[in-house]
PDB file of C-alpha atoms in Angstrom:
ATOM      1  CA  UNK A  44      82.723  88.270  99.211  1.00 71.00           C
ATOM      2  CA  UNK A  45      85.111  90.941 100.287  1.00 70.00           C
ATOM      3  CA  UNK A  46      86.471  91.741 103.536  1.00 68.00           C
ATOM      4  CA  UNK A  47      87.098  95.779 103.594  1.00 71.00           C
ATOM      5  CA  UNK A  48      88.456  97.044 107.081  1.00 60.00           C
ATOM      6  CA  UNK A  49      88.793 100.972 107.907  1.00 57.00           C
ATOM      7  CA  UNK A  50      92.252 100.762 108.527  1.00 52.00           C
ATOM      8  CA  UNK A  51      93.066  98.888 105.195  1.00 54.00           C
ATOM      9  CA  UNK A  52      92.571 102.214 103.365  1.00 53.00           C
ATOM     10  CA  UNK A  53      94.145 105.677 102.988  1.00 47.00           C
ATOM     11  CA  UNK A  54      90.864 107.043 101.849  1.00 48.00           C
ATOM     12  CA  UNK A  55      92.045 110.899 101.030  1.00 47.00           C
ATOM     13  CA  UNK A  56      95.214 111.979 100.274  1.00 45.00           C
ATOM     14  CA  UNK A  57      95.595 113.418 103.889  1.00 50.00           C
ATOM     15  CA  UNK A  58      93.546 111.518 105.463  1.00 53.00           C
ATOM     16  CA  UNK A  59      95.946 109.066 107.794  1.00 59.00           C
ATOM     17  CA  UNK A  60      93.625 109.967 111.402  1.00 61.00           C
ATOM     18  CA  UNK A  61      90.790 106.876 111.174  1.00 61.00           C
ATOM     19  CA  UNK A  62      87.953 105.904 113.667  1.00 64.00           C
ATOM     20  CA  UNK A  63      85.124 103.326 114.646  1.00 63.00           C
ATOM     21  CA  UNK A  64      82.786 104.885 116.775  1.00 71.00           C
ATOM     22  CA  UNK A  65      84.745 107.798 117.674  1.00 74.00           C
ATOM     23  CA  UNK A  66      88.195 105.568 118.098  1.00 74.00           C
ATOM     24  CA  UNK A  67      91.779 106.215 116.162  1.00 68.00           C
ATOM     25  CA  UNK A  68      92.288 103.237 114.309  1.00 62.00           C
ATOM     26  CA  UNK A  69      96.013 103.187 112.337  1.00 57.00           C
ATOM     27  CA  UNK A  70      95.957 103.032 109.094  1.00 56.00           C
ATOM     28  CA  UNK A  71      98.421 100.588 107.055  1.00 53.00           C
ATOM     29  CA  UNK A  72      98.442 102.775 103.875  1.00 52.00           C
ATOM     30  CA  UNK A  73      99.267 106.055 105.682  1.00 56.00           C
ATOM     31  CA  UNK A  74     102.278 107.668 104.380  1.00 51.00           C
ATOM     32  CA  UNK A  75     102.657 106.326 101.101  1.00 51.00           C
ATOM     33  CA  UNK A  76     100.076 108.418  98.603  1.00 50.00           C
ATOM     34  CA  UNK A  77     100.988 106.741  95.576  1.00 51.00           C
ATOM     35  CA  UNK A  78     100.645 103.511  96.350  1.00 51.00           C
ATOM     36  CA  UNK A  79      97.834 103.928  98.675  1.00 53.00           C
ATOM     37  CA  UNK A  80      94.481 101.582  98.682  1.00 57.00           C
ATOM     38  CA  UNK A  81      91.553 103.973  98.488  1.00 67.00           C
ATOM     39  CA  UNK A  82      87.834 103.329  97.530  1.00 67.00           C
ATOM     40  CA  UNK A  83      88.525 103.943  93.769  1.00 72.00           C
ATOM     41  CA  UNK A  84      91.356 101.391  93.744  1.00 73.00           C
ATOM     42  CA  UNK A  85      89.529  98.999  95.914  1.00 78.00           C
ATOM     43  CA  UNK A  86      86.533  98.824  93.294  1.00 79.00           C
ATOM     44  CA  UNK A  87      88.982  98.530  90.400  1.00 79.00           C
ATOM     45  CA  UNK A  88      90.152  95.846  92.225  1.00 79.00           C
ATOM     46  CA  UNK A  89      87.053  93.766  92.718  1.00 79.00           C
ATOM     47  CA  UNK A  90      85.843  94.778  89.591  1.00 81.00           C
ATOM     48  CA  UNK A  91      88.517  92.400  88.554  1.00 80.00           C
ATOM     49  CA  UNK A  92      88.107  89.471  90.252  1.00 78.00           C
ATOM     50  CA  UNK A  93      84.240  89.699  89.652  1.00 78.00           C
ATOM     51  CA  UNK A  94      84.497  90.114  85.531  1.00 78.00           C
ATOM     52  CA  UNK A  95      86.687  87.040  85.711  1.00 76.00           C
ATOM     53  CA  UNK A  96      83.380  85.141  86.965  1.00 74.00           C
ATOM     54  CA  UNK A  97      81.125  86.943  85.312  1.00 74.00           C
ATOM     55  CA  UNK A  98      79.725  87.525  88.942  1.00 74.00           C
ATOM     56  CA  UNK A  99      77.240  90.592  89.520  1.00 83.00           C
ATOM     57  CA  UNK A 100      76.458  90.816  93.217  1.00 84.00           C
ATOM     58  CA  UNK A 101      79.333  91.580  96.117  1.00 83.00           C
ATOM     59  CA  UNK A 102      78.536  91.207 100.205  1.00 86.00           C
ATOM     60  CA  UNK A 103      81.166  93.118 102.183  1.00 85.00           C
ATOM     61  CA  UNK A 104      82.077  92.097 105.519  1.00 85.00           C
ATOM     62  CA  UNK A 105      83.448  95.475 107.091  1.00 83.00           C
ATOM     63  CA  UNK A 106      83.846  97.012 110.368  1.00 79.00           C
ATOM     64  CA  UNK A 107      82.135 100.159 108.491  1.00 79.00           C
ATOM     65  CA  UNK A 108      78.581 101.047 108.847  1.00 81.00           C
ATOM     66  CA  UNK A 109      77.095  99.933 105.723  1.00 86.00           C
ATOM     67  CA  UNK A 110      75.676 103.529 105.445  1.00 87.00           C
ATOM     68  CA  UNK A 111      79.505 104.745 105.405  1.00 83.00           C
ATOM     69  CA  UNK A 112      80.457 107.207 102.682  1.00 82.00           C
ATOM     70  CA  UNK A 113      83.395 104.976 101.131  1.00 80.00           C
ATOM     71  CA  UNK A 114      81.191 101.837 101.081  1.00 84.00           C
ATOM     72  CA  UNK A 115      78.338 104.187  99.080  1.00 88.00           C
ATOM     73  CA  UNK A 116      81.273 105.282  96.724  1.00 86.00           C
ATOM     74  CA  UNK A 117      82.651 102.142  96.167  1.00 85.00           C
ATOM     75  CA  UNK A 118      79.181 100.632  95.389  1.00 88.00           C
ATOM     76  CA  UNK A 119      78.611 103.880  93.345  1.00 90.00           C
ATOM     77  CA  UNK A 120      81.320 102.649  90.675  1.00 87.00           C
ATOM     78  CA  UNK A 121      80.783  99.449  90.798  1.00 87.00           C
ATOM     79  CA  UNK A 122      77.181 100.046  89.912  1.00 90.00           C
ATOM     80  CA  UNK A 123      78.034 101.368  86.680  1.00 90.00           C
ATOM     81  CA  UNK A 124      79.175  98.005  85.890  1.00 86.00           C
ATOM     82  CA  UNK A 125      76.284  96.426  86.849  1.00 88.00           C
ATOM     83  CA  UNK A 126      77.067  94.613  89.971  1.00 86.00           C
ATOM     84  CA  UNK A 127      75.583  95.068  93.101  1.00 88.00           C
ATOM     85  CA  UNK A 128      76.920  95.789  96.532  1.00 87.00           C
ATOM     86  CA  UNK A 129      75.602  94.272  99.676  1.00 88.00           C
ATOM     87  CA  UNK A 130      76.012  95.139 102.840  1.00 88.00           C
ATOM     88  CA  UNK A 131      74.447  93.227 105.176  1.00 86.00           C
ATOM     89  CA  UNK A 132      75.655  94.236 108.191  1.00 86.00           C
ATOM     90  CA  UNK A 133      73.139  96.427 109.962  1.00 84.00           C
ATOM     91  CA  UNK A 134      70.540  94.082 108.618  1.00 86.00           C
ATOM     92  CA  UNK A 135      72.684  91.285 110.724  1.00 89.00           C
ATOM     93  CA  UNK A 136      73.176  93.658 114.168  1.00 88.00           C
ATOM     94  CA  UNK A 137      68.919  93.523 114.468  1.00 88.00           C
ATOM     95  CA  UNK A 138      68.463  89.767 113.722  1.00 90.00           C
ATOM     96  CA  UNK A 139      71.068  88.663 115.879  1.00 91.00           C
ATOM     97  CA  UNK A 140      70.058  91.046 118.761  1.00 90.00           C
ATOM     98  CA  UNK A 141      66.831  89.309 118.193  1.00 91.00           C
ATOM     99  CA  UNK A 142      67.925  85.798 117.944  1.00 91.00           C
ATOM    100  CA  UNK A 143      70.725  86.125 121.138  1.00 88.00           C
ATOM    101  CA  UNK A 144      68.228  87.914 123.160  1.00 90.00           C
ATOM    102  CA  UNK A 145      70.905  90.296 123.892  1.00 91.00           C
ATOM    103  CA  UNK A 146      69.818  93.240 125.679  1.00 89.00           C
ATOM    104  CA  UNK A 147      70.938  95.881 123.415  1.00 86.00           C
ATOM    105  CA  UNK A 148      71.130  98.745 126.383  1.00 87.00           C
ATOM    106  CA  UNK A 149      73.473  96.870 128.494  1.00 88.00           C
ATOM    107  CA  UNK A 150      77.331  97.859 127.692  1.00 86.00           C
ATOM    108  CA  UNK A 151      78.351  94.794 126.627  1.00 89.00           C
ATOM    109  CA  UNK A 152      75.825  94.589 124.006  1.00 90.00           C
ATOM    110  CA  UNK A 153      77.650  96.061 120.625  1.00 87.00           C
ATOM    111  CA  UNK A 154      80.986  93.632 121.664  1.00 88.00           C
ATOM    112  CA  UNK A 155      78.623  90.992 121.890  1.00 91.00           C
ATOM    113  CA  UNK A 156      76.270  92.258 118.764  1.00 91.00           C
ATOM    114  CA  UNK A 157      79.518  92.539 116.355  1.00 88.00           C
ATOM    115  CA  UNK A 158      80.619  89.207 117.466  1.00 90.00           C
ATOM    116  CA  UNK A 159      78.151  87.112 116.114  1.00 91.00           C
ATOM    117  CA  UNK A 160      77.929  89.259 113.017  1.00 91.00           C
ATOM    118  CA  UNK A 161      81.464  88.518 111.915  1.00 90.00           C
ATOM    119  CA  UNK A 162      81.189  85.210 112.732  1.00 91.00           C
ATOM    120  CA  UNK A 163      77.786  85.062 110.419  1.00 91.00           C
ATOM    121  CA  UNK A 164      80.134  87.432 107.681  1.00 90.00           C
ATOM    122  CA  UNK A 165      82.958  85.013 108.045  1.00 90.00           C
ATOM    123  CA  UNK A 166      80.247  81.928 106.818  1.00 90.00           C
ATOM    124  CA  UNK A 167      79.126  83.504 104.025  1.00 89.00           C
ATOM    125  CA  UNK A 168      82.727  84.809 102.651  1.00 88.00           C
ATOM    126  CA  UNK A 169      83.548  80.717 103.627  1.00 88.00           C
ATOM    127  CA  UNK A 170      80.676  79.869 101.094  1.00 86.00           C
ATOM    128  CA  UNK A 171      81.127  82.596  98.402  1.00 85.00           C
ATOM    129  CA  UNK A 172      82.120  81.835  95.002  1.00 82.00           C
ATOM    130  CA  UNK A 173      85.473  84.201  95.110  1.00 82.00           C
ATOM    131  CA  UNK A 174      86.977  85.985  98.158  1.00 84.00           C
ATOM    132  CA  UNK A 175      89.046  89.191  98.633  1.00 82.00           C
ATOM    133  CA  UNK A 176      90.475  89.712 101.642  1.00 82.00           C
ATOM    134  CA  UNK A 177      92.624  92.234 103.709  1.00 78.00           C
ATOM    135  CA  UNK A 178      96.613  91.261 104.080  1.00 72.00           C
ATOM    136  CA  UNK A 179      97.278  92.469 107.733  1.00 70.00           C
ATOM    137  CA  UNK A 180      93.805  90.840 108.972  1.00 79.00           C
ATOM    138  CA  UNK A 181      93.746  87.862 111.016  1.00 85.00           C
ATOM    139  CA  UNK A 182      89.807  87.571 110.238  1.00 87.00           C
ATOM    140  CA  UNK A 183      90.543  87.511 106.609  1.00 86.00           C
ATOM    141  CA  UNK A 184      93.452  84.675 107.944  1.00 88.00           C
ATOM    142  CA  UNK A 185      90.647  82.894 108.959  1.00 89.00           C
ATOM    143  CA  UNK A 186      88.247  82.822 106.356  1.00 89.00           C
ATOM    144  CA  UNK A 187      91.572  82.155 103.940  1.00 88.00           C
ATOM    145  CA  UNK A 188      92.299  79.304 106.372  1.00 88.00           C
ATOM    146  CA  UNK A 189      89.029  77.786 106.072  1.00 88.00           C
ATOM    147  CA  UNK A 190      88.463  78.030 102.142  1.00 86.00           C
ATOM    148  CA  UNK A 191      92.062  76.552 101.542  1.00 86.00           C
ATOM    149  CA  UNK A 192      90.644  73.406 103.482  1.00 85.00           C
ATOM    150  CA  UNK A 193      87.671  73.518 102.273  1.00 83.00           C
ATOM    151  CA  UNK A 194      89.000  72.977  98.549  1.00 79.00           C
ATOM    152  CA  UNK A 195      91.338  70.863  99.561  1.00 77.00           C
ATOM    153  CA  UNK A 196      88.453  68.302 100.901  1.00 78.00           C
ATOM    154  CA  UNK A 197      86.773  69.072  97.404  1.00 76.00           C
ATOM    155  CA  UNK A 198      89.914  68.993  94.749  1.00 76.00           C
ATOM    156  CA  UNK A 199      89.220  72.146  93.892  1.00 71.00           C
ATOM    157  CA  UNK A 200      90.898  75.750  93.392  1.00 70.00           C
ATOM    158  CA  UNK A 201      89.992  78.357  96.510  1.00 67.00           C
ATOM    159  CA  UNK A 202      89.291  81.539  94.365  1.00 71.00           C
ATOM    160  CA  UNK A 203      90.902  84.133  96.993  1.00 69.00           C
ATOM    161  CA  UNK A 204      93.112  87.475  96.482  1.00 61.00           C
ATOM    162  CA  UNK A 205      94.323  90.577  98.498  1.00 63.00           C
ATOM    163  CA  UNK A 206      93.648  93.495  97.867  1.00 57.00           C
ATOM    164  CA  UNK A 207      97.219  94.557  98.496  1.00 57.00           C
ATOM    165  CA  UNK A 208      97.746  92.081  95.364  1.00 61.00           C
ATOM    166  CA  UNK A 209      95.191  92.988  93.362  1.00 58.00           C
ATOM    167  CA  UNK A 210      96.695  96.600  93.431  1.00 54.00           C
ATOM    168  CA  UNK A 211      99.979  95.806  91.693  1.00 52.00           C
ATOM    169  CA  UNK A 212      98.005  94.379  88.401  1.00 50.00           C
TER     170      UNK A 212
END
């Protein structure tokens, strides 16, 4: 799984003014255009960690609608490689509407809605064979957090990068 937030990207080269739903989000990569995380380096970047498992299919967990141009570009190149990007979260926002009974039309509903859909995303990055995660994120923290223990219990290895570390290979 992989754990792709808005602001962990300086998608264009003067692009440094982000938003969810209308809202400026800061970007950590603004500033810096040659060392900047954009879609193109983040699919390099999983590209790696997949071919080292011979692994073909990738959920993202993202604040992005899965419909969002730098998800369909990043899922663009890594198609060409044969592996397949999922993006279940718009699936996720229905079901658990559904499930909750949460009456989508009050104005609590989308806090509530995206609530239980990262705690669902968090699960299944907790369960995935590998894990790439954002550095400044206390959500990938988390998931990090819980894999670490997790192999612990088992004797194992947690297989888990950064981005931000993945760049400087």
């Amino acid at each position: 799984g992989a754990h792709i937030r808005v602001a962990d990207a300086h998608w264009e080269h003067s692009d440094c003014h982000h938003s969810i739903n209308g809202l400026p989000v800061p970007s950590i990569s603004c500033g810096d255009g040659v060392n900047a995380i954009n879609y193109s380096s983040i699919a390099q970047e999983i590209w790696y960690v997949l071919r080292q498992s011979e692994l073909k299919i990738l959920l993202v967990a993202t604040n992005m609608n899965c419909s969002d141009w730098r998800l369909f570009r990043i899922g663009l190149m890594l198609a060409r490689r044969s592996v397949h990007l999922v993006c279940a979260r718009d699936t996720l926002r229905g079901r658990v509407a559904r499930e909750f009974a949460i009456d989508e039309a009050s104005p609590a509903a989308d806090v509530q809605i995206n609530y239980y859909v990262s705690l669902v995303e968090q699960e299944l990055c907790l369960r995935a064979h590998s894990f790439i995660g954002s550095k400044y994120s206390t959500w990938t923290d988390t998931v990090r957090g819980e894999r670490q223990a997790a192999a612990i219990a088992a004797k194992a290895g947690a297989e888990q990068w950064l981005f931000e570390e993945l760049w400087a290979l």
